[in-house]
Amino acid sequence: MTARDDAAPARLVVLISGRGRNLEAIQGAIEDGRLNARIVLVVSNKTRAPGLQFARLAGLPTVAIQPRQFADRQSYDAALAHRVAAARPDWVVLAGFMRVLSPAFVDPFAGHIVNIHPSLLPLYKGLDTHDRALAAGDSHHGASVHLVTPALDDGPIIRQGRIRIRPTDTTETLAGRITDRIEKKLYAAALADLIEARVHVAPDGTLIDAAGRAYTPPVEDYD
Ligand code: GRF
């Protein structure tokens, strides 16, 4: 047993809005011992998110918090933060969570929220990333796991995965490979980097390595 093996599993709260493929991949990594963590709560803004069904079948606690029950974004985000905080997360994991989060949510968990974005950030923040990479004629495309800050898709990068764009690629084929080849593995690998302290969040919000130097995120080819 190494020291970290008997460390208490990191507590993860995972936020989803849709299919939850990233949620499934993280739970799979936990179950096969690649990630020393435990998903203590799955939260969705959609009561019928298919990922909630997976979570229930996997025996994970779930809750859906609907925006329309709140007067505005600020009160929704505050209520969401309160519910997430009650689960005492070590890491708040955005996994296909399709709402922009205001400081009312981000601030209480600053430095402890991560997100996966389907592009090689800082390229293509925001939506339609696959279309934009294809339109630009890029040679590669990929996904990035990054710390969440109030600015959209803008926080320090923890780990990236990339694949070559094929001449025959469409939005669908490219998105499919990003999901199936990269995202399935990338999120758990990035969370392991954090949980196993290969990367730390410095007081100023930047990432540093175990020796305290500026962190250079790995960019791996998943072709
Ligand atoms: C994925 O493309 C992910 O990169 C983005 O949301 C999409 C759906 O994720 N964040 P999931 O299948 O709900 O995990």
CSV table of N, CA, C and O and ligand atoms in Angstrom, one decimal, residues 18-23 95-96 98 116-118 183, ligand 1:
chain,number,residue,atom,x,y,z
A,18,GLY,N,-26.9,16.6,-19.0
A,18,GLY,CA,-27.4,15.8,-20.1
A,18,GLY,C,-27.1,14.3,-19.9
A,18,GLY,O,-27.4,13.7,-18.9
A,19,ARG,N,-26.4,13.7,-20.9
A,19,ARG,CA,-26.2,12.3,-21.0
A,19,ARG,C,-25.3,11.8,-19.8
A,19,ARG,O,-25.4,10.6,-19.4
A,20,GLY,N,-24.4,12.6,-19.4
A,20,GLY,CA,-23.5,12.2,-18.3
A,20,GLY,C,-22.4,11.2,-18.7
A,20,GLY,O,-22.0,10.4,-17.8
A,21,ARG,N,-22.0,11.2,-19.9
A,21,ARG,CA,-20.9,10.3,-20.3
A,21,ARG,C,-19.6,10.5,-19.5
A,21,ARG,O,-18.9,9.6,-19.1
A,22,ASN,N,-19.4,11.8,-19.2
A,22,ASN,CA,-18.2,12.1,-18.3
A,22,ASN,C,-18.4,11.6,-16.9
A,22,ASN,O,-17.5,11.1,-16.3
A,23,LEU,N,-19.6,11.7,-16.4
A,23,LEU,CA,-20.0,11.2,-15.1
A,23,LEU,C,-19.7,9.7,-15.1
A,23,LEU,O,-19.1,9.1,-14.2
A,95,ALA,N,-19.6,18.4,-15.4
A,95,ALA,CA,-19.4,17.3,-16.4
A,95,ALA,C,-20.6,17.4,-17.4
A,95,ALA,O,-21.6,16.8,-17.2
A,96,GLY,N,-20.5,18.3,-18.3
A,96,GLY,CA,-21.6,18.5,-19.3
A,96,GLY,C,-22.7,19.4,-18.6
A,96,GLY,O,-23.8,19.3,-18.9
A,98,MET,N,-24.5,22.5,-18.5
A,98,MET,CA,-24.7,23.5,-19.6
A,98,MET,C,-25.2,24.8,-19.1
A,98,MET,O,-26.0,25.5,-19.8
A,116,ILE,N,-14.7,20.2,-17.9
A,116,ILE,CA,-14.1,19.7,-19.1
A,116,ILE,C,-14.8,20.4,-20.3
A,116,ILE,O,-16.0,20.6,-20.3
A,117,HIS,N,-13.9,20.9,-21.2
A,117,HIS,CA,-14.4,21.6,-22.3
A,117,HIS,C,-13.9,21.0,-23.6
A,117,HIS,O,-12.7,20.7,-23.7
A,118,PRO,N,-14.8,20.8,-24.6
A,118,PRO,CA,-14.4,20.1,-25.8
A,118,PRO,C,-13.6,20.9,-26.8
A,118,PRO,O,-14.0,21.1,-28.0
A,183,GLU,N,-12.4,12.1,-23.9
A,183,GLU,CA,-13.1,12.5,-22.7
A,183,GLU,C,-13.3,11.3,-21.8
A,183,GLU,O,-13.3,11.4,-20.6
B,1,GRF,C1,-19.2,17.0,-23.7
B,1,GRF,O1,-18.9,17.4,-25.0
B,1,GRF,C2,-18.4,17.8,-22.7
B,1,GRF,O2,-17.1,18.1,-23.2
B,1,GRF,C3,-19.1,19.0,-22.4
B,1,GRF,O3,-20.5,18.6,-22.4
B,1,GRF,C4,-20.6,17.5,-23.4
B,1,GRF,C5,-21.6,16.5,-22.9
B,1,GRF,O4,-21.0,15.9,-21.8
B,1,GRF,N1,-18.7,19.6,-21.2
B,1,GRF,P1,-21.8,14.6,-21.0
B,1,GRF,O5,-22.0,13.5,-22.0
B,1,GRF,O6,-23.1,15.1,-20.5
B,1,GRF,O7,-20.8,14.2,-20.0
